[in-house]
Amino acid sequence: SLWRVTVTPLEQSDGRGAVCVFEDLTEQEQIGQVRRDFVANVSHELRTPLTALIGFIETLRGPARDDAAARERFLDIMEREATRMTRLVRDLLSLSRVEAQERQRPTEQVEVQASIQGVLAILRQTIDEAQVRVVLEGCKTPVTVPADSDQLGQVWQNLIENAVKYGGAGKQVTVRVTTNDHDPMLRGPSVRVDVVDQGEGLDPVHIPRLTERFYRVDSHRSRRQGGTGLGLAIVKHIVNRHRGRLKIESAPGQGSTFTVILPR
Ligand code: ADP
């Protein structure tokens, strides 16, 4: 821990008395450190694709100038890198917006299953390309929660996209919606959404860190699949804003389950 100690001699005490103030700066120091790490990470994440882009521009101007096949290949890579930067900037903006609104109560009434179905429609192509089957197991009756509908959609989108991405081709992703009339943790009625995949699963040591910004278990894989490392950090902030809970269960070889529980 880090302490600041200020010693002020007492007046009129012949130099024999003093006031000592001990301040515990540990928490402030940690917040400062988190902020510095974040800026360093963002800079690194942006510099990597930029360096690649500049390298390819130079190659296109020089050695690859008259090689049509190489030119096409390099342009593909450049497009991918530029897309990745766009996605990173988009996720950074979403994260800062969500953080800024974290103390505002959401005001809309959103039907959970309709919100999930909307996201599945948006992800249709991604799901088909990944050759994954997504099954929605809903409840019989509609379930409504106080929410920000865009943000709630973002939660399902990030979790389902991950399940599809890390679940693997030929596998199934199950999205299950259940309700509880008295959730002991939330002290009231709740709705629970489980996003279950049949992927490789995760070593439990990683679980507590998954919602940290830029934390990735396998950064090559995440990058190759277009990940920014911010998806779960965004989910965590949105769920906090909705006064809900996020649970992650996973074991190597047994797939993963990401659960969101929201008050209704
Ligand atoms: P990314 O853009 O890298 O997917 P996320 O914040 O969404 O970033 O996830 C952080 C990390 O958590 C991922 O890089 C991956 O290692 C791990 N992860 C997330 N979802 C799953 C999942 N369904 N199965 C296995 N690992 C996952």
GROMACS .gro file of C-alpha atoms and ligand atoms in nm:
model
  291
    1SER     CA    1   0.000   0.000   0.000
    2LEU     CA    2   0.100   0.363  -0.045
    3TRP     CA    3   0.085   0.628   0.226
    4ARG     CA    4   0.141   1.003   0.225
    5VAL     CA    5   0.266   1.135   0.557
    6THR     CA    6   0.266   1.510   0.621
    7VAL     CA    7   0.436   1.644   0.933
    8THR     CA    8   0.356   2.001   1.043
    9PRO     CA    9   0.535   2.137   1.352
   10LEU     CA   10   0.301   2.298   1.604
   11GLU     CA   11   0.342   2.668   1.653
   12GLN     CA   12   0.438   2.787   2.004
   13SER     CA   13   0.557   2.445   2.112
   14ASP     CA   14   0.932   2.509   2.109
   15GLY     CA   15   0.967   2.258   1.830
   16ARG     CA   16   0.848   1.975   2.048
   17GLY     CA   17   0.502   1.911   1.907
   18ALA     CA   18   0.389   1.826   1.557
   19VAL     CA   19   0.081   1.711   1.366
   20CYS     CA   20   0.125   1.400   1.156
   21VAL     CA   21  -0.131   1.328   0.886
   22PHE     CA   22  -0.133   0.978   0.738
   23GLU     CA   23  -0.322   0.942   0.411
   24ASP     CA   24  -0.381   0.607   0.251
   25LEU     CA   25  -0.327   0.666  -0.122
   26THR     CA   26  -0.351   0.301  -0.221
   27GLU     CA   27  -0.691   0.328  -0.385
   28GLN     CA   28  -0.616   0.654  -0.566
   29GLU     CA   29  -0.288   0.509  -0.681
   30GLN     CA   30  -0.466   0.199  -0.812
   31ILE     CA   31  -0.720   0.407  -1.002
   32GLY     CA   32  -0.435   0.609  -1.153
   33GLN     CA   33  -0.255   0.288  -1.246
   34VAL     CA   34  -0.565   0.137  -1.410
   35ARG     CA   35  -0.604   0.457  -1.614
   36ARG     CA   36  -0.240   0.457  -1.723
   37ASP     CA   37  -0.260   0.089  -1.818
   38PHE     CA   38  -0.575   0.158  -2.018
   39VAL     CA   39  -0.415   0.441  -2.216
   40ALA     CA   40  -0.108   0.225  -2.279
   41ASN     CA   41  -0.328  -0.063  -2.397
   42VAL     CA   42  -0.536   0.156  -2.627
   43SER     CA   43  -0.221   0.304  -2.778
   44HIS     CA   44  -0.077  -0.039  -2.836
   45GLU     CA   45  -0.399  -0.174  -2.987
   46LEU     CA   46  -0.416   0.118  -3.229
   47ARG     CA   47  -0.049   0.118  -3.315
   48THR     CA   48  -0.042  -0.247  -3.423
   49PRO     CA   49  -0.286  -0.213  -3.715
   50LEU     CA   50  -0.145   0.128  -3.805
   51THR     CA   51   0.206  -0.011  -3.831
   52ALA     CA   52   0.076  -0.290  -4.052
   53LEU     CA   53  -0.111  -0.041  -4.273
   54ILE     CA   54   0.191   0.182  -4.318
   55GLY     CA   55   0.409  -0.120  -4.396
   56PHE     CA   56   0.169  -0.239  -4.666
   57ILE     CA   57   0.135   0.108  -4.817
   58GLU     CA   58   0.513   0.122  -4.855
   59THR     CA   59   0.520  -0.225  -5.008
   60LEU     CA   60   0.243  -0.132  -5.252
   61ARG     CA   61   0.435   0.177  -5.358
   62GLY     CA   62   0.758  -0.019  -5.396
   63PRO     CA   63   0.817  -0.393  -5.443
   64ALA     CA   64   0.455  -0.494  -5.505
   65ARG     CA   65   0.388  -0.216  -5.751
   66ASP     CA   66   0.359  -0.436  -6.059
   67ASP     CA   67   0.241  -0.755  -5.894
   68ALA     CA   68  -0.137  -0.762  -5.931
   69ALA     CA   69  -0.186  -1.076  -5.718
   70ALA     CA   70   0.025  -0.942  -5.431
   71ARG     CA   71  -0.156  -0.610  -5.453
   72GLU     CA   72  -0.495  -0.778  -5.408
   73ARG     CA   73  -0.367  -0.981  -5.115
   74PHE     CA   74  -0.221  -0.676  -4.943
   75LEU     CA   75  -0.536  -0.474  -4.997
   76ASP     CA   76  -0.736  -0.752  -4.830
   77ILE     CA   77  -0.508  -0.742  -4.527
   78MET     CA   78  -0.524  -0.364  -4.517
   79GLU     CA   79  -0.900  -0.374  -4.525
   80ARG     CA   80  -0.904  -0.623  -4.239
   81GLU     CA   81  -0.671  -0.410  -4.027
   82ALA     CA   82  -0.869  -0.095  -4.096
   83THR     CA   83  -1.192  -0.278  -4.006
   84ARG     CA   84  -1.034  -0.391  -3.681
   85MET     CA   85  -0.943  -0.032  -3.595
   86THR     CA   86  -1.296   0.081  -3.670
   87ARG     CA   87  -1.432  -0.189  -3.442
   88LEU     CA   88  -1.190  -0.092  -3.167
   89VAL     CA   89  -1.290   0.274  -3.185
   90ARG     CA   90  -1.659   0.174  -3.188
   91ASP     CA   91  -1.613  -0.041  -2.875
   92LEU     CA   92  -1.412   0.232  -2.698
   93LEU     CA   93  -1.693   0.479  -2.765
   94SER     CA   94  -1.957   0.234  -2.641
   95LEU     CA   95  -1.755   0.167  -2.328
   96SER     CA   96  -1.716   0.534  -2.245
   97ARG     CA   97  -2.085   0.601  -2.314
   98VAL     CA   98  -2.192   0.312  -2.094
   99GLU     CA   99  -1.958   0.425  -1.817
  100ALA     CA  100  -2.092   0.779  -1.832
  101GLN     CA  101  -2.449   0.651  -1.794
  102GLU     CA  102  -2.376   0.395  -1.527
  103ARG     CA  103  -2.558   0.591  -1.256
  104GLN     CA  104  -2.868   0.667  -1.462
  105ARG     CA  105  -3.159   0.432  -1.417
  106PRO     CA  106  -3.280   0.284  -1.747
  107THR     CA  107  -3.628   0.409  -1.830
  108GLU     CA  108  -3.768   0.187  -2.108
  109GLN     CA  109  -3.967  -0.133  -2.065
  110VAL     CA  110  -3.805  -0.399  -2.281
  111GLU     CA  111  -3.933  -0.745  -2.365
  112VAL     CA  112  -3.635  -0.974  -2.317
  113GLN     CA  113  -3.708  -1.245  -2.572
  114ALA     CA  114  -3.798  -0.995  -2.843
  115SER     CA  115  -3.471  -0.817  -2.772
  116ILE     CA  116  -3.278  -1.146  -2.810
  117GLN     CA  117  -3.464  -1.233  -3.130
  118GLY     CA  118  -3.376  -0.893  -3.273
  119VAL     CA  119  -3.009  -0.960  -3.207
  120LEU     CA  120  -3.029  -1.309  -3.359
  121ALA     CA  121  -3.166  -1.151  -3.677
  122ILE     CA  122  -2.872  -0.907  -3.687
  123LEU     CA  123  -2.626  -1.192  -3.629
  124ARG     CA  124  -2.789  -1.431  -3.876
  125GLN     CA  125  -2.511  -1.408  -4.132
  126THR     CA  126  -2.231  -1.434  -3.876
  127ILE     CA  127  -2.401  -1.738  -3.723
  128ASP     CA  128  -2.446  -1.910  -4.060
  129GLU     CA  129  -2.089  -1.836  -4.167
  130ALA     CA  130  -1.958  -1.985  -3.843
  131GLN     CA  131  -2.173  -2.295  -3.906
  132VAL     CA  132  -2.322  -2.281  -3.560
  133ARG     CA  133  -2.680  -2.354  -3.463
  134VAL     CA  134  -2.832  -2.111  -3.217
  135VAL     CA  135  -3.137  -2.228  -3.025
  136LEU     CA  136  -3.351  -1.990  -2.822
  137GLU     CA  137  -3.533  -2.163  -2.538
  138GLY     CA  138  -3.775  -1.903  -2.414
  139CYS     CA  139  -4.049  -1.886  -2.157
  140LYS     CA  140  -4.413  -1.914  -2.255
  141THR     CA  141  -4.506  -1.562  -2.154
  142PRO     CA  142  -4.329  -1.237  -2.244
  143VAL     CA  143  -4.091  -1.105  -1.978
  144THR     CA  144  -4.038  -0.733  -1.946
  145VAL     CA  145  -3.755  -0.554  -1.767
  146PRO     CA  146  -3.675  -0.187  -1.711
  147ALA     CA  147  -3.385  -0.136  -1.949
  148ASP     CA  148  -3.208   0.067  -2.210
  149SER     CA  149  -3.308  -0.131  -2.518
  150ASP     CA  150  -2.993  -0.057  -2.723
  151GLN     CA  151  -2.769  -0.150  -2.434
  152LEU     CA  152  -2.962  -0.466  -2.355
  153GLY     CA  153  -2.930  -0.569  -2.719
  154GLN     CA  154  -2.557  -0.502  -2.695
  155VAL     CA  155  -2.533  -0.747  -2.402
  156TRP     CA  156  -2.697  -1.030  -2.597
  157GLN     CA  157  -2.500  -0.944  -2.907
  158ASN     CA  158  -2.162  -0.957  -2.731
  159LEU     CA  159  -2.239  -1.278  -2.545
  160ILE     CA  160  -2.391  -1.460  -2.844
  161GLU     CA  161  -2.112  -1.343  -3.075
  162ASN     CA  162  -1.855  -1.480  -2.831
  163ALA     CA  163  -2.041  -1.809  -2.792
  164VAL     CA  164  -2.050  -1.845  -3.171
  165LYS     CA  165  -1.687  -1.738  -3.211
  166TYR     CA  166  -1.543  -1.953  -2.934
  167GLY     CA  167  -1.801  -2.232  -2.957
  168GLY     CA  168  -1.671  -2.372  -3.282
  169ALA     CA  169  -1.814  -2.488  -3.613
  170GLY     CA  170  -2.074  -2.762  -3.605
  171LYS     CA  171  -2.162  -2.689  -3.244
  172GLN     CA  172  -2.473  -2.551  -3.081
  173VAL     CA  173  -2.527  -2.236  -2.880
  174THR     CA  174  -2.828  -2.234  -2.649
  175VAL     CA  175  -2.984  -1.914  -2.524
  176ARG     CA  176  -3.220  -1.994  -2.239
  177VAL     CA  177  -3.458  -1.749  -2.075
  178THR     CA  178  -3.607  -1.832  -1.735
  179THR     CA  179  -3.775  -1.632  -1.464
  180ASN     CA  180  -3.761  -1.637  -1.089
  181ASP     CA  181  -4.033  -1.478  -0.875
  182HIS     CA  182  -3.800  -1.423  -0.587
  183ASP     CA  183  -3.432  -1.399  -0.659
  184PRO     CA  184  -3.250  -1.411  -0.326
  185MET     CA  185  -2.954  -1.203  -0.451
  186LEU     CA  186  -3.162  -0.937  -0.625
  187ARG     CA  187  -3.434  -0.954  -0.357
  188GLY     CA  188  -3.723  -0.964  -0.598
  189PRO     CA  189  -3.848  -1.103  -0.928
  190SER     CA  190  -3.580  -1.157  -1.191
  191VAL     CA  191  -3.517  -1.289  -1.537
  192ARG     CA  192  -3.219  -1.506  -1.614
  193VAL     CA  193  -3.057  -1.548  -1.955
  194ASP     CA  194  -2.800  -1.823  -2.002
  195VAL     CA  195  -2.582  -1.826  -2.312
  196VAL     CA  196  -2.438  -2.176  -2.330
  197ASP     CA  197  -2.174  -2.288  -2.578
  198GLN     CA  198  -2.001  -2.618  -2.649
  199GLY     CA  199  -1.657  -2.471  -2.706
  200GLU     CA  200  -1.327  -2.557  -2.546
  201GLY     CA  201  -1.416  -2.386  -2.221
  202LEU     CA  202  -1.178  -2.195  -2.000
  203ASP     CA  203  -0.942  -2.260  -1.718
  204PRO     CA  204  -1.107  -2.119  -1.402
  205VAL     CA  205  -0.804  -1.895  -1.335
  206HIS     CA  206  -0.912  -1.672  -1.623
  207ILE     CA  207  -1.275  -1.630  -1.521
  208PRO     CA  208  -1.242  -1.342  -1.272
  209ARG     CA  209  -1.037  -1.142  -1.523
  210LEU     CA  210  -1.251  -1.187  -1.837
  211THR     CA  211  -1.441  -0.862  -1.785
  212GLU     CA  212  -1.121  -0.656  -1.762
  213ARG     CA  213  -1.058  -0.436  -2.061
  214PHE     CA  214  -0.833  -0.602  -2.318
  215TYR     CA  215  -0.802  -0.922  -2.115
  216ARG     CA  216  -0.792  -1.215  -2.356
  217VAL     CA  217  -0.707  -1.576  -2.289
  218ASP     CA  218  -0.558  -1.622  -2.634
  219SER     CA  219  -0.489  -1.286  -2.787
  220HIS     CA  220  -0.386  -1.425  -3.127
  221ARG     CA  221  -0.714  -1.608  -3.157
  222SER     CA  222  -0.917  -1.311  -3.039
  223ARG     CA  223  -0.743  -1.077  -3.285
  224ARG     CA  224  -0.769  -1.323  -3.572
  225GLN     CA  225  -1.142  -1.341  -3.513
  226GLY     CA  226  -1.173  -0.967  -3.506
  227GLY     CA  227  -1.211  -0.936  -3.127
  228THR     CA  228  -1.126  -0.613  -2.949
  229GLY     CA  229  -1.100  -0.754  -2.596
  230LEU     CA  230  -1.364  -0.503  -2.481
  231GLY     CA  231  -1.686  -0.700  -2.535
  232LEU     CA  232  -1.720  -0.844  -2.186
  233ALA     CA  233  -1.606  -0.520  -2.018
  234ILE     CA  234  -1.897  -0.350  -2.198
  235VAL     CA  235  -2.136  -0.627  -2.091
  236LYS     CA  236  -2.026  -0.592  -1.728
  237HIS     CA  237  -2.087  -0.216  -1.723
  238ILE     CA  238  -2.430  -0.249  -1.886
  239VAL     CA  239  -2.535  -0.521  -1.644
  240ASN     CA  240  -2.419  -0.304  -1.351
  241ARG     CA  241  -2.621  -0.013  -1.482
  242HIS     CA  242  -2.927  -0.240  -1.490
  243ARG     CA  243  -2.850  -0.353  -1.133
  244GLY     CA  244  -2.815  -0.710  -1.251
  245ARG     CA  245  -2.550  -0.975  -1.217
  246LEU     CA  246  -2.315  -1.147  -1.462
  247LYS     CA  247  -2.199  -1.500  -1.387
  248ILE     CA  248  -1.947  -1.702  -1.583
  249GLU     CA  249  -1.912  -2.076  -1.555
  250SER     CA  250  -1.664  -2.270  -1.758
  251ALA     CA  251  -1.430  -2.564  -1.743
  252PRO     CA  252  -1.174  -2.690  -1.994
  253GLY     CA  253  -1.338  -2.922  -2.245
  254GLN     CA  254  -1.688  -2.850  -2.113
  255GLY     CA  255  -1.795  -2.530  -2.284
  256SER     CA  256  -1.889  -2.206  -2.115
  257THR     CA  257  -2.206  -2.052  -1.977
  258PHE     CA  258  -2.243  -1.675  -1.947
  259THR     CA  259  -2.543  -1.582  -1.735
  260VAL     CA  260  -2.711  -1.246  -1.697
  261ILE     CA  261  -2.969  -1.200  -1.421
  262LEU     CA  262  -3.177  -0.883  -1.429
  263PRO     CA  263  -3.440  -0.749  -1.192
  264ARG     CA  264  -3.790  -0.720  -1.341
  265ADP     P1  265  -1.282  -1.050  -2.748
  265ADP     O1  266  -1.304  -0.936  -2.838
  265ADP     O2  267  -1.138  -1.089  -2.736
  265ADP     O3  268  -1.372  -1.167  -2.774
  265ADP     P2  269  -1.427  -1.018  -2.495
  265ADP     O4  270  -1.416  -0.910  -2.392
  265ADP     O5  271  -1.559  -1.040  -2.558
  265ADP     O6  272  -1.315  -0.988  -2.603
  265ADP     O7  273  -1.380  -1.154  -2.429
  265ADP     C1  274  -1.257  -1.157  -2.357
  265ADP     C2  275  -1.195  -1.294  -2.367
  265ADP     O8  276  -1.277  -1.390  -2.298
  265ADP     C3  277  -1.181  -1.349  -2.507
  265ADP     O9  278  -1.063  -1.304  -2.571
  265ADP     C4  279  -1.178  -1.499  -2.483
  265ADP    O10  280  -1.047  -1.540  -2.447
  265ADP     C5  281  -1.268  -1.517  -2.360
  265ADP     N1  282  -1.404  -1.560  -2.395
  265ADP     C6  283  -1.514  -1.482  -2.409
  265ADP     N2  284  -1.623  -1.555  -2.438
  265ADP     C7  285  -1.583  -1.683  -2.442
  265ADP     C8  286  -1.649  -1.809  -2.468
  265ADP     N3  287  -1.779  -1.814  -2.495
  265ADP     N4  288  -1.573  -1.923  -2.464
  265ADP     C9  289  -1.441  -1.918  -2.436
  265ADP     N5  290  -1.373  -1.803  -2.413
  265ADP    C10  291  -1.443  -1.687  -2.415
   0.00000   0.00000   0.00000
